[in-house]
Short mmCIF file of C-alpha atoms in Angstrom, two decimals:
data_model
loop_
_atom_site.label_atom_id
_atom_site.label_comp_id
_atom_site.label_asym_id
_atom_site.label_seq_id
_atom_site.Cartn_x
_atom_site.Cartn_y
_atom_site.Cartn_z
CA UNK A 1210 33.12 53.03 48.76
CA UNK A 1211 34.80 51.92 51.97
CA UNK A 1212 37.45 54.54 52.55
CA UNK A 1213 39.96 54.32 55.39
CA UNK A 1214 40.43 57.48 57.42
CA UNK A 1215 44.00 58.77 57.65
CA UNK A 1216 43.63 58.66 61.44
CA UNK A 1217 43.51 54.86 61.19
CA UNK A 1218 47.12 55.02 60.06
CA UNK A 1219 48.17 57.66 62.56
CA UNK A 1220 51.39 55.77 63.18
CA UNK A 1221 54.39 57.12 61.27
CA UNK A 1222 54.03 56.47 57.55
CA UNK A 1223 56.63 53.94 56.32
CA UNK A 1224 59.67 55.90 55.20
CA UNK A 1225 60.43 53.31 52.52
CA UNK A 1226 57.10 53.88 50.78
CA UNK A 1227 57.07 55.93 47.53
CA UNK A 1228 56.28 59.62 47.51
CA UNK A 1229 53.69 59.41 44.77
CA UNK A 1230 51.82 57.06 42.44
CA UNK A 1231 50.46 57.10 38.90
CA UNK A 1232 47.50 54.73 38.63
CA UNK A 1233 47.32 53.71 34.98
CA UNK A 1234 45.01 51.85 32.64
CA UNK A 1235 45.42 51.37 28.90
CA UNK A 1236 43.09 49.81 26.34
CA UNK A 1237 44.80 48.18 23.38
CA UNK A 1238 44.32 46.54 19.99
CA UNK A 1239 45.54 43.26 21.51
CA UNK A 1240 48.27 41.83 23.72
CA UNK A 1241 51.05 41.00 21.27
CA UNK A 1242 54.35 42.78 20.66
CA UNK A 1243 53.06 44.83 17.74
CA UNK A 1244 49.69 45.75 19.23
CA UNK A 1245 49.00 49.38 20.04
CA UNK A 1246 47.38 51.54 22.71
CA UNK A 1247 43.98 53.01 21.77
CA UNK A 1248 43.30 54.90 25.02
CA UNK A 1249 45.13 55.70 28.23
CA UNK A 1250 44.24 57.18 31.61
CA UNK A 1251 46.28 58.23 34.64
CA UNK A 1252 45.18 59.14 38.16
CA UNK A 1253 47.97 60.84 40.11
CA UNK A 1254 48.01 60.09 43.83
CA UNK A 1255 50.16 61.50 46.60
CA UNK A 1256 52.22 59.43 49.06
CA UNK A 1257 49.13 58.42 51.06
CA UNK A 1258 46.99 57.65 48.03
CA UNK A 1259 44.96 60.87 47.87
CA UNK A 1260 43.92 61.75 44.30
CA UNK A 1261 45.65 64.85 42.96
CA UNK A 1262 44.32 64.88 39.39
CA UNK A 1263 43.46 62.67 36.45
CA UNK A 1264 44.04 62.60 32.70
CA UNK A 1265 42.63 60.68 29.74
CA UNK A 1266 43.30 60.48 26.03
CA UNK A 1267 42.35 58.49 22.97
CA UNK A 1268 45.26 57.31 20.81
CA UNK A 1269 45.18 56.61 17.08
CA UNK A 1270 46.80 53.16 16.79
CA UNK A 1271 47.42 53.52 13.03
CA UNK A 1272 45.82 50.11 12.50
CA UNK A 1273 42.49 48.38 13.12
CA UNK A 1274 41.30 48.87 16.72
CA UNK A 1275 41.08 45.17 17.53
CA UNK A 1276 38.34 43.95 19.90
CA UNK A 1277 35.85 46.81 19.60
CA UNK A 1278 33.32 44.70 21.52
CA UNK A 1279 35.62 45.01 24.55
CA UNK A 1280 36.77 48.65 24.58
CA UNK A 1281 34.08 50.17 22.34
CA UNK A 1282 36.53 52.27 20.29
CA UNK A 1283 35.88 52.01 16.55
CA UNK A 1284 38.10 53.14 13.70
CA UNK A 1285 35.81 56.13 13.16
CA UNK A 1286 36.18 57.21 16.79
CA UNK A 1287 39.97 56.85 16.71
CA UNK A 1288 40.55 58.40 13.28
CA UNK A 1289 40.94 61.95 14.58
CA UNK A 1290 42.69 60.97 17.82
CA UNK A 1291 46.32 62.03 18.40
CA UNK A 1292 49.16 59.63 17.65
CA UNK A 1293 51.14 58.38 20.64
CA UNK A 1294 54.16 60.66 19.96
CA UNK A 1295 51.77 63.60 20.20
CA UNK A 1296 50.67 62.68 23.73
CA UNK A 1297 53.94 61.17 24.99
CA UNK A 1298 55.04 64.39 26.68
CA UNK A 1299 51.71 64.76 28.52
CA UNK A 1300 51.87 61.16 29.66
CA UNK A 1301 55.50 61.58 30.77
CA UNK A 1302 54.54 64.57 32.89
CA UNK A 1303 52.08 62.39 34.79
CA UNK A 1304 54.35 59.38 35.18
CA UNK A 1305 57.62 61.09 36.09
CA UNK A 1306 58.83 60.58 39.65
CA UNK A 1307 56.01 58.22 40.53
CA UNK A 1308 55.47 54.50 40.88
CA UNK A 1309 53.29 53.16 38.08
CA UNK A 1310 50.32 51.30 39.58
CA UNK A 1311 48.12 49.02 37.47
CA UNK A 1312 46.04 45.88 37.72
CA UNK A 1313 48.29 43.29 36.03
CA UNK A 1314 50.97 45.97 35.83
CA UNK A 1315 53.33 43.90 33.68
CA UNK A 1316 50.87 44.23 30.79
CA UNK A 1317 50.21 47.99 31.08
CA UNK A 1318 53.91 48.69 31.53
CA UNK A 1319 54.94 46.57 28.54
CA UNK A 1320 52.44 48.33 26.27
CA UNK A 1321 53.53 51.77 27.46
CA UNK A 1322 57.24 50.94 27.15
CA UNK A 1323 56.76 49.74 23.57
CA UNK A 1324 54.87 52.87 22.58
CA UNK A 1325 57.65 55.06 24.01
CA UNK A 1326 60.28 53.01 22.20
CA UNK A 1327 58.43 53.41 18.89
CA UNK A 1328 58.42 57.16 19.50
CA UNK A 1329 62.18 57.11 20.25
CA UNK A 1330 61.52 58.44 23.75
CA UNK A 1331 62.44 56.91 27.10
CA UNK A 1332 59.54 56.25 29.46
CA UNK A 1333 60.12 58.09 32.78
CA UNK A 1334 59.18 55.12 34.96
CA UNK A 1335 61.54 53.38 37.37
CA UNK A 1336 59.20 51.17 39.40
CA UNK A 1337 55.79 49.59 39.09
CA UNK A 1338 53.33 48.06 41.53
CA UNK A 1339 50.77 45.46 40.57
CA UNK A 1340 47.56 45.61 42.60
CA UNK A 1341 47.08 41.88 42.09
CA UNK A 1342 50.40 41.27 43.84
CA UNK A 1343 49.48 43.75 46.58
CA UNK A 1344 46.13 42.01 47.16
CA UNK A 1345 48.00 38.73 47.59
CA UNK A 1346 50.45 40.33 50.04
CA UNK A 1347 47.49 41.64 52.04
CA UNK A 1348 45.75 38.23 51.86
CA UNK A 1349 42.50 39.88 50.79
CA UNK A 1350 39.61 37.36 50.66
CA UNK A 1351 38.90 37.78 46.95
CA UNK A 1352 37.13 35.11 44.85
CA UNK A 1353 39.54 35.84 41.99
CA UNK A 1354 42.01 38.50 40.91
CA UNK A 1355 39.76 40.52 38.61
CA UNK A 1356 39.57 44.29 39.03
CA UNK A 1357 35.83 44.03 39.67
CA UNK A 1358 36.45 41.69 42.61
CA UNK A 1359 39.02 44.04 44.15
CA UNK A 1360 36.64 46.96 43.62
CA UNK A 1361 33.71 45.09 45.19
CA UNK A 1362 35.83 44.23 48.23
CA UNK A 1363 36.29 47.95 48.93
CA UNK A 1364 32.79 48.99 47.85
CA UNK A 1365 33.92 50.76 44.68
CA UNK A 1366 31.25 50.93 41.97
CA UNK A 1367 32.32 50.33 38.35
CA UNK A 1368 30.48 52.57 35.87
CA UNK A 1369 32.10 51.78 32.50
CA UNK A 1370 34.17 48.60 32.48
CA UNK A 1371 37.03 48.63 29.93
CA UNK A 1372 36.89 52.39 29.59
CA UNK A 1373 40.42 53.44 30.52
CA UNK A 1374 39.38 56.47 32.60
CA UNK A 1375 36.79 54.59 34.64
CA UNK A 1376 39.04 51.56 35.12
CA UNK A 1377 41.81 53.88 36.37
CA UNK A 1378 39.35 55.62 38.71
CA UNK A 1379 38.13 52.33 40.13
CA UNK A 1380 41.67 51.11 40.65
CA UNK A 1381 42.72 54.39 42.30
CA UNK A 1382 39.81 54.15 44.73
CA UNK A 1383 40.61 50.52 45.54
CA UNK A 1384 44.35 51.17 45.79
CA UNK A 1385 44.10 53.78 48.53
CA UNK A 1386 42.60 51.50 51.20
CA UNK A 1387 45.00 48.75 50.07
CA UNK A 1388 47.92 51.15 50.57
CA UNK A 1389 46.67 52.15 54.02
CA UNK A 1390 46.18 48.54 55.03
CA UNK A 1391 49.75 47.77 53.95
CA UNK A 1392 51.10 50.74 55.92
CA UNK A 1393 49.10 49.80 58.99
CA UNK A 1394 50.28 46.17 58.94
CA UNK A 1395 53.87 46.90 58.02
CA UNK A 1396 53.59 45.15 54.65
CA UNK A 1397 56.44 45.71 52.23
CA UNK A 1398 55.04 46.95 48.91
CA UNK A 1399 55.71 44.55 45.99
CA UNK A 1400 57.63 47.08 43.89
CA UNK A 1401 59.35 45.91 40.72
CA UNK A 1402 61.96 47.65 38.59
CA UNK A 1403 60.90 48.99 35.19
CA UNK A 1404 63.49 48.84 32.44
CA UNK A 1405 62.41 51.05 29.53
CA UNK A 1406 63.04 49.91 25.98
CA UNK A 1407 65.60 52.09 24.24
CA UNK A 1408 65.27 50.73 20.71
CA UNK A 1409 62.40 49.48 18.59
CA UNK A 1410 61.97 47.74 15.27
CA UNK A 1411 58.64 46.56 13.93
CA UNK A 1412 58.26 42.87 13.25
CA UNK A 1413 58.92 42.13 9.57
CA UNK A 1414 55.78 40.03 9.26
CA UNK A 1415 52.65 40.12 11.40
CA UNK A 1416 50.19 37.84 9.58
CA UNK A 1417 47.51 38.01 12.28
CA UNK A 1418 46.76 40.28 15.21
CA UNK A 1419 48.18 38.74 18.34
CA UNK A 1420 50.61 36.37 16.59
CA UNK A 1421 54.29 36.14 17.43
CA UNK A 1422 56.24 32.91 17.91
CA UNK A 1423 56.93 32.37 21.58
CA UNK A 1424 58.92 29.17 21.52
CA UNK A 1425 62.36 28.70 20.08
CA UNK A 1426 65.01 26.04 20.25
CA UNK A 1427 65.60 24.79 23.74
CA UNK A 1428 62.29 26.17 25.05
CA UNK A 1429 60.61 22.77 25.41
CA UNK A 1430 58.96 22.20 28.78
CA UNK A 1431 57.34 19.07 30.17
CA UNK A 1432 53.60 19.50 30.71
CA UNK A 1433 52.52 20.38 34.22
CA UNK A 1434 49.82 18.57 36.15
CA UNK A 1435 47.09 21.07 36.95
CA UNK A 1436 44.44 20.84 39.67
CA UNK A 1437 41.03 19.55 38.59
CA UNK A 1438 38.74 22.35 37.42
CA UNK A 1439 36.04 22.75 40.11
CA UNK A 1440 33.36 23.83 37.65
CA UNK A 1441 31.20 21.73 35.30
CA UNK A 1442 31.65 22.19 31.57
CA UNK A 1443 28.86 24.58 30.42
CA UNK A 1444 29.35 23.61 26.78
CA UNK A 1445 30.76 25.38 23.76
CA UNK A 1446 31.71 29.01 23.56
CA UNK A 1447 29.18 31.13 21.69
CA UNK A 1448 30.21 34.17 19.66
CA UNK A 1449 29.52 37.57 21.26
CA UNK A 1450 28.96 35.94 24.66
CA UNK A 1451 31.44 35.80 27.54
CA UNK A 1452 33.53 32.80 28.43
CA UNK A 1453 32.14 30.85 31.37
CA UNK A 1454 33.98 29.12 34.17
CA UNK A 1455 34.35 25.42 33.47
CA UNK A 1456 34.74 25.78 29.71
CA UNK A 1457 37.35 23.44 28.23
CA UNK A 1458 40.00 25.35 26.31
CA UNK A 1459 42.73 23.87 24.13
CA UNK A 1460 45.69 25.73 22.60
CA UNK A 1461 47.44 25.07 19.30
CA UNK A 1462 50.54 26.62 17.73
CA UNK A 1463 52.70 29.54 18.82
CA UNK A 1464 51.36 32.31 21.05
CA UNK A 1465 52.61 35.83 21.65
CA UNK A 1466 52.24 35.37 25.40
CA UNK A 1467 54.34 32.59 26.91
CA UNK A 1468 52.16 29.48 26.66
CA UNK A 1469 52.59 28.52 30.30
CA UNK A 1470 51.59 32.02 31.44
CA UNK A 1471 48.59 32.02 29.10
CA UNK A 1472 47.43 28.67 30.46
CA UNK A 1473 47.92 29.90 34.04
CA UNK A 1474 45.70 32.89 33.29
CA UNK A 1475 43.02 30.61 31.89
CA UNK A 1476 43.13 28.32 34.95
CA UNK A 1477 43.05 31.31 37.30
CA UNK A 1478 39.90 32.54 35.52
CA UNK A 1479 38.23 29.20 36.19
CA UNK A 1480 38.67 27.54 32.80
CA UNK A 1481 39.73 23.94 32.16
CA UNK A 1482 42.94 23.77 30.09
CA UNK A 1483 42.73 20.68 27.89
CA UNK A 1484 45.71 18.99 26.28
CA UNK A 1485 43.72 17.73 23.29
CA UNK A 1486 40.53 18.46 21.36
CA UNK A 1487 37.42 16.32 21.77
CA UNK A 1488 33.68 16.75 21.33
CA UNK A 1489 33.61 18.22 24.85
CA UNK A 1490 36.09 21.02 24.04
CA UNK A 1491 34.47 24.44 24.38
CA UNK A 1492 36.90 26.26 22.11
CA UNK A 1493 40.33 26.07 20.50
CA UNK A 1494 42.72 29.03 20.70
CA UNK A 1495 45.15 29.37 17.79
CA UNK A 1496 46.77 32.16 15.81
CA UNK A 1497 46.81 29.99 12.68
CA UNK A 1498 43.30 28.58 12.17
CA UNK A 1499 44.18 27.49 8.63
CA UNK A 1500 46.97 25.18 9.78
CA UNK A 1501 46.63 21.40 9.51
CA UNK A 1502 47.60 20.57 13.09
CA UNK A 1503 45.76 17.66 14.66
CA UNK A 1504 43.97 19.98 17.10
CA UNK A 1505 42.80 22.34 14.35
CA UNK A 1506 41.65 19.48 12.13
CA UNK A 1507 39.72 17.89 15.02
CA UNK A 1508 38.18 21.22 16.05
CA UNK A 1509 36.86 21.77 12.53
CA UNK A 1510 35.52 18.22 12.28
CA UNK A 1511 33.69 18.58 15.61
CA UNK A 1512 32.48 22.11 14.87
CA UNK A 1513 34.43 23.43 17.86
CA UNK A 1514 34.67 27.27 17.92
CA UNK A 1515 38.13 28.65 17.11
CA UNK A 1516 39.44 31.96 18.48
CA UNK A 1517 42.66 33.88 17.92
CA UNK A 1518 44.79 34.60 20.95
CA UNK A 1519 44.08 38.35 21.05
CA UNK A 1520 40.31 37.78 21.19
CA UNK A 1521 40.71 35.05 23.82
CA UNK A 1522 42.90 37.14 26.12
CA UNK A 1523 40.44 40.01 26.07
CA UNK A 1524 37.60 37.64 26.89
CA UNK A 1525 39.66 36.39 29.85
CA UNK A 1526 39.06 39.74 31.54
CA UNK A 1527 35.36 38.99 32.05
CA UNK A 1528 34.75 35.28 32.49
CA UNK A 1529 31.20 34.61 33.66
CA UNK A 1530 30.85 32.69 36.93
CA UNK A 1531 29.81 29.05 36.80
CA UNK A 1532 26.19 28.31 37.59
CA UNK A 1533 27.17 25.44 39.88
CA UNK A 1534 30.30 23.89 41.36
CA UNK A 1535 31.15 20.38 40.27
CA UNK A 1536 31.84 17.61 42.77
CA UNK A 1537 35.61 16.99 42.58
CA UNK A 1538 36.52 13.69 40.93
CA UNK A 1539 39.98 12.20 40.56
CA UNK A 1540 41.06 12.25 36.94
CA UNK A 1541 44.04 10.47 35.37
CA UNK A 1542 44.30 12.99 32.54
CA UNK A 1543 43.70 16.65 31.81
CA UNK A 1544 41.10 16.05 29.10
#
């Protein structure tokens, strides 16, 4: 690991910087409103990013564990784990008075806030810091915004990807030199306010994991023109294999994550977001595969793989790099 010596930041430490950080990672049953945490880890750091201690726990989600192929936690493993209300106090002790730091912090914070709200407890977090946002502020030369790319930049070795404790360790080790670089260059930390949920009610109907209508009246948006995908289409998605850059992905129906944000994540990962389904489409993402929408009907007729949103979003974490880079060609349409 490339670790910056404190003497490299011998200049006065920025007074506006926080006095402590809680580097967090959670693994979950999915990404929707009613999904649950299955494991959580926290590394506590002091004002200059030095590790003070760490903590890890499994959490019984009181439902199926979701994408076991991602986090490796089966129902049998989680059966004897504590419920979130039983670990809430321990987690609070490690979060209190500190800035929550996470990679894609909006996600980790939203999952934590919902668990606290279910337990009728207020999460003791006032601010969060996303290491993706910090990397952008520092203009780090990263090929993408994955945790593994940030870790590689600072020479941090990942041992168990998607294990909450190891992901939190990797992020803590990558955050410290990022923090020192920000202090050295006078960069203002991208801190955001956290507003804990104070009430919670379960959704009356959750027909499929990951499903919650995201669009209501007045939410219509014109489609946006996206840049041409720089990678060739590697073909169709194959079950139990990772997504690959260049794959053509179409979406149908409501999604729990705002559709525009979901499409942005796909594009950022190197996928081609298609507006329709054709024989070239690699996969269709829908929370209602039994619906008779034109995209679903076409996907079934072409034999196009169909994935639910929760499975797709987890696969987005580890998109395989393209084997080659396509020669850019002007295209009048997105399909």
